[in-house]
mmCIF file of C-alpha atoms and ligand atoms in Angstrom:
data_model
loop_
_atom_site.group_PDB
_atom_site.id
_atom_site.type_symbol
_atom_site.label_atom_id
_atom_site.label_comp_id
_atom_site.label_asym_id
_atom_site.label_seq_id
_atom_site.Cartn_x
_atom_site.Cartn_y
_atom_site.Cartn_z
ATOM 1 C CA UNK Q 1 -23.333 38.856 -18.303
ATOM 2 C CA UNK Q 2 -24.438 35.329 -19.183
ATOM 3 C CA UNK Q 3 -22.387 32.298 -18.172
ATOM 4 C CA UNK Q 4 -21.026 32.024 -21.728
ATOM 5 C CA UNK Q 5 -17.343 32.916 -21.772
ATOM 6 C CA UNK Q 6 -16.423 36.287 -23.225
ATOM 7 C CA UNK Q 7 -14.311 34.496 -25.813
ATOM 8 C CA UNK Q 8 -17.320 32.508 -27.010
ATOM 9 C CA UNK Q 9 -19.403 35.643 -26.956
ATOM 10 C CA UNK Q 10 -16.859 37.256 -29.291
ATOM 11 C CA UNK Q 11 -16.996 34.248 -31.612
ATOM 12 C CA UNK Q 12 -20.775 34.458 -31.602
ATOM 13 C CA UNK Q 13 -20.643 38.163 -32.518
ATOM 14 C CA UNK Q 14 -18.323 37.343 -35.407
ATOM 15 C CA UNK Q 15 -20.618 34.584 -36.592
ATOM 16 C CA UNK Q 16 -23.779 36.682 -36.401
ATOM 17 C CA UNK Q 17 -22.448 40.008 -37.605
ATOM 18 C CA UNK Q 18 -19.690 38.958 -40.014
ATOM 19 C CA UNK Q 19 -17.169 40.848 -37.905
ATOM 20 C CA UNK Q 20 -17.094 42.547 -34.514
ATOM 21 C CA UNK Q 21 -16.624 46.223 -33.684
ATOM 22 C CA UNK Q 22 -14.395 46.785 -30.658
ATOM 23 C CA UNK Q 23 -13.962 50.264 -29.196
ATOM 24 C CA UNK Q 24 -10.750 51.012 -27.354
ATOM 25 C CA UNK Q 25 -11.032 53.397 -24.445
ATOM 26 C CA UNK Q 26 -7.852 54.742 -22.905
ATOM 27 C CA UNK Q 27 -8.456 55.695 -19.246
ATOM 28 C CA UNK Q 28 -5.862 58.462 -19.594
ATOM 29 C CA UNK Q 29 -7.886 60.142 -22.324
ATOM 30 C CA UNK Q 30 -11.309 60.132 -20.690
ATOM 31 C CA UNK Q 31 -12.666 61.835 -17.603
ATOM 32 C CA UNK Q 32 -15.091 60.238 -15.127
ATOM 33 C CA UNK Q 33 -17.608 62.892 -16.229
ATOM 34 C CA UNK Q 34 -17.359 62.058 -19.937
ATOM 35 C CA UNK Q 35 -17.411 58.290 -19.464
ATOM 36 C CA UNK Q 36 -21.159 57.587 -19.022
ATOM 37 C CA UNK Q 37 -22.153 59.623 -22.086
ATOM 38 C CA UNK Q 38 -19.425 58.109 -24.215
ATOM 39 C CA UNK Q 39 -20.239 54.498 -23.282
ATOM 40 C CA UNK Q 40 -23.944 55.041 -23.690
ATOM 41 C CA UNK Q 41 -23.459 56.531 -27.125
ATOM 42 C CA UNK Q 42 -21.142 53.703 -28.175
ATOM 43 C CA UNK Q 43 -23.552 50.968 -26.998
ATOM 44 C CA UNK Q 44 -26.453 52.567 -28.870
ATOM 45 C CA UNK Q 45 -24.379 53.104 -32.015
ATOM 46 C CA UNK Q 46 -23.457 49.429 -32.411
ATOM 47 C CA UNK Q 47 -20.161 48.843 -30.606
ATOM 48 C CA UNK Q 48 -19.983 45.106 -29.750
ATOM 49 C CA UNK Q 49 -17.448 45.200 -26.901
ATOM 50 C CA UNK Q 50 -15.012 47.533 -25.176
ATOM 51 C CA UNK Q 51 -11.271 47.198 -24.817
ATOM 52 C CA UNK Q 52 -9.973 49.254 -21.911
ATOM 53 C CA UNK Q 53 -6.309 50.002 -21.310
ATOM 54 C CA UNK Q 54 -3.309 51.851 -22.574
ATOM 55 C CA UNK Q 55 0.457 51.617 -22.814
ATOM 56 C CA UNK Q 56 1.091 54.352 -20.219
ATOM 57 C CA UNK Q 57 -1.839 54.596 -17.766
ATOM 58 C CA UNK Q 58 -1.507 57.676 -15.614
ATOM 59 C CA UNK Q 59 -5.008 57.184 -14.186
ATOM 60 C CA UNK Q 60 -4.355 56.324 -10.531
ATOM 61 C CA UNK Q 61 -7.195 53.926 -9.730
ATOM 62 C CA UNK Q 62 -7.692 51.462 -12.584
ATOM 63 C CA UNK Q 63 -9.951 49.222 -10.498
ATOM 64 C CA UNK Q 64 -12.375 52.035 -9.702
ATOM 65 C CA UNK Q 65 -12.299 53.114 -13.339
ATOM 66 C CA UNK Q 66 -13.335 49.640 -14.536
ATOM 67 C CA UNK Q 67 -16.004 49.447 -11.848
ATOM 68 C CA UNK Q 68 -17.512 52.711 -13.094
ATOM 69 C CA UNK Q 69 -17.177 51.544 -16.682
ATOM 70 C CA UNK Q 70 -19.178 48.388 -15.930
ATOM 71 C CA UNK Q 71 -22.043 50.442 -14.546
ATOM 72 C CA UNK Q 72 -22.724 51.871 -18.004
ATOM 73 C CA UNK Q 73 -21.669 49.166 -20.445
ATOM 74 C CA UNK Q 74 -24.988 47.260 -20.365
ATOM 75 C CA UNK Q 75 -24.496 43.734 -21.774
ATOM 76 C CA UNK Q 76 -21.393 44.663 -23.796
ATOM 77 C CA UNK Q 77 -18.246 42.862 -22.630
ATOM 78 C CA UNK Q 78 -15.588 45.020 -21.003
ATOM 79 C CA UNK Q 79 -12.224 43.485 -21.809
ATOM 80 C CA UNK Q 80 -8.960 44.724 -20.365
ATOM 81 C CA UNK Q 81 -6.303 45.456 -22.967
ATOM 82 C CA UNK Q 82 -3.391 45.705 -20.541
ATOM 83 C CA UNK Q 83 -0.314 47.837 -20.945
ATOM 84 C CA UNK Q 84 1.192 46.216 -17.856
ATOM 85 C CA UNK Q 85 0.598 44.161 -14.738
ATOM 86 C CA UNK Q 86 -0.933 47.180 -12.981
ATOM 87 C CA UNK Q 87 -3.930 47.010 -15.340
ATOM 88 C CA UNK Q 88 -5.892 44.120 -13.879
ATOM 89 C CA UNK Q 89 -9.323 44.411 -12.291
ATOM 90 C CA UNK Q 90 -11.863 41.879 -11.062
ATOM 91 C CA UNK Q 91 -14.630 44.164 -12.309
ATOM 92 C CA UNK Q 92 -13.821 43.486 -15.970
ATOM 93 C CA UNK Q 93 -15.429 40.614 -17.881
ATOM 94 C CA UNK Q 94 -12.140 39.342 -19.324
ATOM 95 C CA UNK Q 95 -8.554 40.315 -20.050
ATOM 96 C CA UNK Q 96 -6.609 39.918 -23.278
ATOM 97 C CA UNK Q 97 -3.723 37.769 -22.082
ATOM 98 C CA UNK Q 98 -1.204 39.185 -24.507
ATOM 99 C CA UNK Q 99 2.172 37.931 -25.600
ATOM 100 C CA UNK Q 100 4.129 40.325 -27.793
ATOM 101 C CA UNK Q 101 5.080 37.649 -30.282
ATOM 102 C CA UNK Q 102 6.478 40.070 -32.864
ATOM 103 C CA UNK Q 103 9.214 41.113 -30.412
ATOM 104 C CA UNK Q 104 12.162 39.383 -28.836
ATOM 105 C CA UNK Q 105 11.875 40.978 -25.421
ATOM 106 C CA UNK Q 106 11.421 38.091 -22.957
ATOM 107 C CA UNK Q 107 9.611 40.347 -20.475
ATOM 108 C CA UNK Q 108 6.829 41.015 -22.964
ATOM 109 C CA UNK Q 109 6.786 37.491 -24.350
ATOM 110 C CA UNK Q 110 6.378 35.721 -20.997
ATOM 111 C CA UNK Q 111 7.852 37.640 -18.020
ATOM 112 C CA UNK Q 112 5.026 40.058 -17.222
ATOM 113 C CA UNK Q 113 2.524 37.270 -17.843
ATOM 114 C CA UNK Q 114 4.135 35.144 -15.101
ATOM 115 C CA UNK Q 115 3.640 38.043 -12.690
ATOM 116 C CA UNK Q 116 0.049 38.559 -13.827
ATOM 117 C CA UNK Q 117 -1.175 34.936 -13.906
ATOM 118 C CA UNK Q 118 -1.593 34.392 -10.143
ATOM 119 C CA UNK Q 119 -3.467 37.697 -9.857
ATOM 120 C CA UNK Q 120 -5.779 36.839 -12.763
ATOM 121 C CA UNK Q 121 -6.346 33.404 -11.216
ATOM 122 C CA UNK Q 122 -7.204 34.753 -7.776
ATOM 123 C CA UNK Q 123 -9.587 37.333 -9.231
ATOM 124 C CA UNK Q 124 -11.278 34.640 -11.389
ATOM 125 C CA UNK Q 125 -10.884 36.876 -14.405
ATOM 126 C CA UNK Q 126 -11.217 35.231 -17.824
ATOM 127 C CA UNK Q 127 -7.908 35.353 -19.707
ATOM 128 C CA UNK Q 128 -8.128 35.285 -23.512
ATOM 129 C CA UNK Q 129 -4.749 34.197 -24.839
ATOM 130 C CA UNK Q 130 -3.828 36.594 -27.604
ATOM 131 C CA UNK Q 131 -0.738 36.764 -29.789
ATOM 132 C CA UNK Q 132 0.092 40.429 -30.244
ATOM 133 C CA UNK Q 133 1.942 41.399 -33.406
ATOM 134 C CA UNK Q 134 3.131 44.968 -33.886
ATOM 135 C CA UNK Q 135 3.178 45.926 -37.555
ATOM 136 C CA UNK Q 136 5.349 48.768 -38.810
ATOM 137 C CA UNK Q 137 3.101 51.790 -39.408
ATOM 138 C CA UNK Q 138 5.139 54.742 -40.638
ATOM 139 C CA UNK Q 139 6.614 56.117 -37.438
ATOM 140 C CA UNK Q 140 7.552 55.042 -33.906
ATOM 141 C CA UNK Q 141 4.372 54.283 -31.929
ATOM 142 C CA UNK Q 142 3.889 54.232 -28.138
ATOM 143 C CA UNK Q 143 3.581 50.421 -28.223
ATOM 144 C CA UNK Q 144 6.902 50.119 -30.038
ATOM 145 C CA UNK Q 145 8.675 52.595 -27.799
ATOM 146 C CA UNK Q 146 7.254 51.292 -24.533
ATOM 147 C CA UNK Q 147 7.953 47.640 -25.382
ATOM 148 C CA UNK Q 148 11.433 48.299 -26.739
ATOM 149 C CA UNK Q 149 10.755 45.950 -29.656
ATOM 150 C CA UNK Q 150 10.773 46.379 -33.408
ATOM 151 C CA UNK Q 151 7.507 45.916 -35.291
ATOM 152 C CA UNK Q 152 7.213 43.467 -38.186
ATOM 153 C CA UNK Q 153 7.824 44.979 -41.650
ATOM 154 C CA UNK Q 154 4.504 45.971 -43.232
ATOM 155 C CA UNK Q 155 5.401 44.813 -46.746
ATOM 156 C CA UNK Q 156 6.899 41.409 -45.927
ATOM 157 C CA UNK Q 157 3.763 39.261 -45.508
ATOM 158 C CA UNK Q 158 5.791 36.057 -45.323
ATOM 159 C CA UNK Q 159 7.382 37.232 -42.050
ATOM 160 C CA UNK Q 160 3.981 38.137 -40.569
ATOM 161 C CA UNK Q 161 2.498 34.811 -41.749
ATOM 162 C CA UNK Q 162 5.353 32.905 -40.077
ATOM 163 C CA UNK Q 163 4.562 34.712 -36.801
ATOM 164 C CA UNK Q 164 0.830 34.054 -37.209
ATOM 165 C CA UNK Q 165 1.465 30.338 -37.789
ATOM 166 C CA UNK Q 166 3.676 30.264 -34.704
ATOM 167 C CA UNK Q 167 0.787 31.783 -32.728
ATOM 168 C CA UNK Q 168 -1.554 29.091 -34.037
ATOM 169 C CA UNK Q 169 0.839 26.251 -33.237
ATOM 170 C CA UNK Q 170 1.292 27.646 -29.713
ATOM 171 C CA UNK Q 171 -2.504 27.539 -29.324
ATOM 172 C CA UNK Q 172 -3.310 31.245 -29.004
ATOM 173 C CA UNK Q 173 -7.038 31.974 -29.301
ATOM 174 C CA UNK Q 174 -6.779 35.368 -30.981
ATOM 175 C CA UNK Q 175 -4.243 37.140 -33.158
ATOM 176 C CA UNK Q 176 -4.031 40.925 -32.776
ATOM 177 C CA UNK Q 177 -2.422 42.809 -35.672
ATOM 178 C CA UNK Q 178 -1.497 46.181 -34.205
ATOM 179 C CA UNK Q 179 -0.430 49.264 -36.099
ATOM 180 C CA UNK Q 180 -0.240 51.174 -32.793
ATOM 181 C CA UNK Q 181 -2.656 53.723 -31.390
ATOM 182 C CA UNK Q 182 -2.829 56.767 -33.676
ATOM 183 C CA UNK Q 183 -0.659 55.007 -36.265
ATOM 184 C CA UNK Q 184 0.139 56.942 -39.417
ATOM 185 C CA UNK Q 185 -0.728 53.921 -41.586
ATOM 186 C CA UNK Q 186 -3.046 51.102 -40.529
ATOM 187 C CA UNK Q 187 -2.272 47.412 -41.144
ATOM 188 C CA UNK Q 188 -2.301 46.773 -44.932
ATOM 189 C CA UNK Q 189 -5.145 44.577 -46.258
ATOM 190 C CA UNK Q 190 -2.601 42.524 -48.236
ATOM 191 C CA UNK Q 191 -0.956 41.467 -44.986
ATOM 192 C CA UNK Q 192 -4.306 40.629 -43.341
ATOM 193 C CA UNK Q 193 -5.266 38.610 -46.416
ATOM 194 C CA UNK Q 194 -1.996 36.651 -46.408
ATOM 195 C CA UNK Q 195 -2.440 35.773 -42.734
ATOM 196 C CA UNK Q 196 -6.136 34.978 -43.025
ATOM 197 C CA UNK Q 197 -5.567 32.582 -45.907
ATOM 198 C CA UNK Q 198 -3.005 30.635 -43.865
ATOM 199 C CA UNK Q 199 -4.129 30.562 -40.226
ATOM 200 C CA UNK Q 200 -7.478 29.800 -38.618
ATOM 201 C CA UNK Q 201 -7.217 31.954 -35.482
ATOM 202 C CA UNK Q 202 -9.645 34.918 -35.508
ATOM 203 C CA UNK Q 203 -7.758 38.099 -36.369
ATOM 204 C CA UNK Q 204 -8.193 41.460 -34.611
ATOM 205 C CA UNK Q 205 -6.922 44.505 -36.509
ATOM 206 C CA UNK Q 206 -6.343 47.918 -34.948
ATOM 207 C CA UNK Q 207 -4.259 51.051 -34.996
ATOM 208 C CA UNK Q 208 -4.701 54.143 -37.156
ATOM 209 C CA UNK Q 209 -8.102 53.217 -38.626
ATOM 210 C CA UNK Q 210 -9.773 56.578 -39.266
ATOM 211 C CA UNK Q 211 -12.683 55.979 -41.642
ATOM 212 C CA UNK Q 212 -15.522 53.463 -41.972
ATOM 213 C CA UNK Q 213 -14.193 52.612 -45.452
ATOM 214 C CA UNK Q 214 -10.821 51.702 -43.985
ATOM 215 C CA UNK Q 215 -12.553 49.557 -41.348
ATOM 216 C CA UNK Q 216 -14.572 47.756 -44.045
ATOM 217 C CA UNK Q 217 -11.388 47.144 -46.008
ATOM 218 C CA UNK Q 218 -9.929 45.258 -43.012
ATOM 219 C CA UNK Q 219 -13.039 43.074 -42.749
ATOM 220 C CA UNK Q 220 -13.014 42.344 -46.476
ATOM 221 C CA UNK Q 221 -9.382 41.258 -46.117
ATOM 222 C CA UNK Q 222 -10.346 38.814 -43.356
ATOM 223 C CA UNK Q 223 -10.325 40.668 -40.028
ATOM 224 C CA UNK Q 224 -12.777 39.112 -37.555
ATOM 225 C CA UNK Q 225 -12.658 42.185 -35.297
ATOM 226 C CA UNK Q 226 -11.767 45.816 -35.918
ATOM 227 C CA UNK Q 227 -10.560 48.097 -33.104
ATOM 228 C CA UNK Q 228 -10.834 51.860 -33.175
ATOM 229 C CA UNK Q 229 -9.920 54.239 -30.390
ATOM 230 C CA UNK Q 230 -8.323 57.558 -31.235
ATOM 231 C CA UNK Q 231 -10.704 58.619 -33.995
ATOM 232 C CA UNK Q 232 -13.846 57.816 -31.996
ATOM 233 C CA UNK Q 233 -12.511 59.709 -28.967
ATOM 234 C CA UNK Q 234 -11.748 62.686 -31.212
ATOM 235 C CA UNK Q 235 -15.103 62.716 -33.024
ATOM 236 C CA UNK Q 236 -17.320 61.481 -30.165
ATOM 237 C CA UNK Q 237 -20.370 61.550 -32.395
ATOM 238 C CA UNK Q 238 -23.161 58.961 -32.584
ATOM 239 C CA UNK Q 239 -23.518 59.059 -36.354
ATOM 240 C CA UNK Q 240 -19.814 58.658 -36.846
ATOM 241 C CA UNK Q 241 -19.639 55.648 -34.506
ATOM 242 C CA UNK Q 242 -22.737 54.224 -36.190
ATOM 243 C CA UNK Q 243 -21.107 54.509 -39.616
ATOM 244 C CA UNK Q 244 -18.183 52.401 -38.374
ATOM 245 C CA UNK Q 245 -20.594 49.822 -36.981
ATOM 246 C CA UNK Q 246 -22.433 49.585 -40.310
ATOM 247 C CA UNK Q 247 -19.181 49.300 -42.267
ATOM 248 C CA UNK Q 248 -17.879 46.515 -40.020
ATOM 249 C CA UNK Q 249 -21.157 44.627 -39.756
ATOM 250 C CA UNK Q 250 -22.203 44.837 -43.390
ATOM 251 C CA UNK Q 251 -20.101 41.937 -44.565
ATOM 252 C CA UNK Q 252 -21.793 38.792 -43.324
ATOM 253 C CA UNK Q 253 -19.955 35.520 -43.119
ATOM 254 C CA UNK Q 254 -21.319 32.479 -45.007
HETATM 255 C C1 LIG V 1 -4.519 50.572 -30.417
HETATM 256 O O1 LIG V 1 -5.478 49.189 -32.025
HETATM 257 C C2 LIG V 1 -5.766 50.166 -31.100
HETATM 258 O O2 LIG V 1 -4.052 49.569 -29.603
HETATM 259 C C3 LIG V 1 -6.552 51.329 -31.627
HETATM 260 O O3 LIG V 1 -5.781 52.278 -32.332
HETATM 261 O O4 LIG V 1 -6.332 54.485 -31.331
HETATM 262 O O5 LIG V 1 -5.370 54.338 -33.624
HETATM 263 O O6 LIG V 1 -7.705 53.614 -33.203
HETATM 264 P P1 LIG V 1 -6.344 53.747 -32.631
#
């Protein structure tokens, strides 16, 4: 990795490609044997960076997992997407330093982060401060259940915009609109549009995105980054991953 921060690398990807394609890998859903092939395929097919993590994490040795991951990820950033304080590793390039701003559970707003900060500091891991907003997506998701918080209503953009503005005024660097992994319905473009026309923070959209067309729709609405996990794990096919990359990258910024 170059000395440029991962955050700036992400901004550069957005600037060059119009939007970035982030692939979420859940350590609980991959085996050490399948990992090299999967990462290799993803890098060749146009994935810009990897998010690694999950809301449960049954995999016993997260550190070793990330170390192995880094052996295959070439120059693509490996960013931890933590489900808890046990998902921190010095082998990653950065960590999304999340605050679950849509919820009112103090542990997820600031408590876990206070436990994690000294560890992140001692490991010299780059934290990327990210406001995490759960958006209602048709049924109870793991993120909703595990955090014990209610998601924001999907058809009340003014509530989501108020949260997004709060994130901006707090100084968060990224805003993650999350439908939840495997969500029935992904985040509506109308909501992304409302947020994007009000705040300046780059927006990540993920959860339940199953087709390249749906991914493109998020970018057209203003998403700077699109995350897909479940569908790529299920299909595990180069052409399919490539079609997502083309859909996300086709819309260039001015
Ligand atoms: C979940 O946004 C990510 O945190 C990705 O969701 O697994 O549904 O693609 P999917």
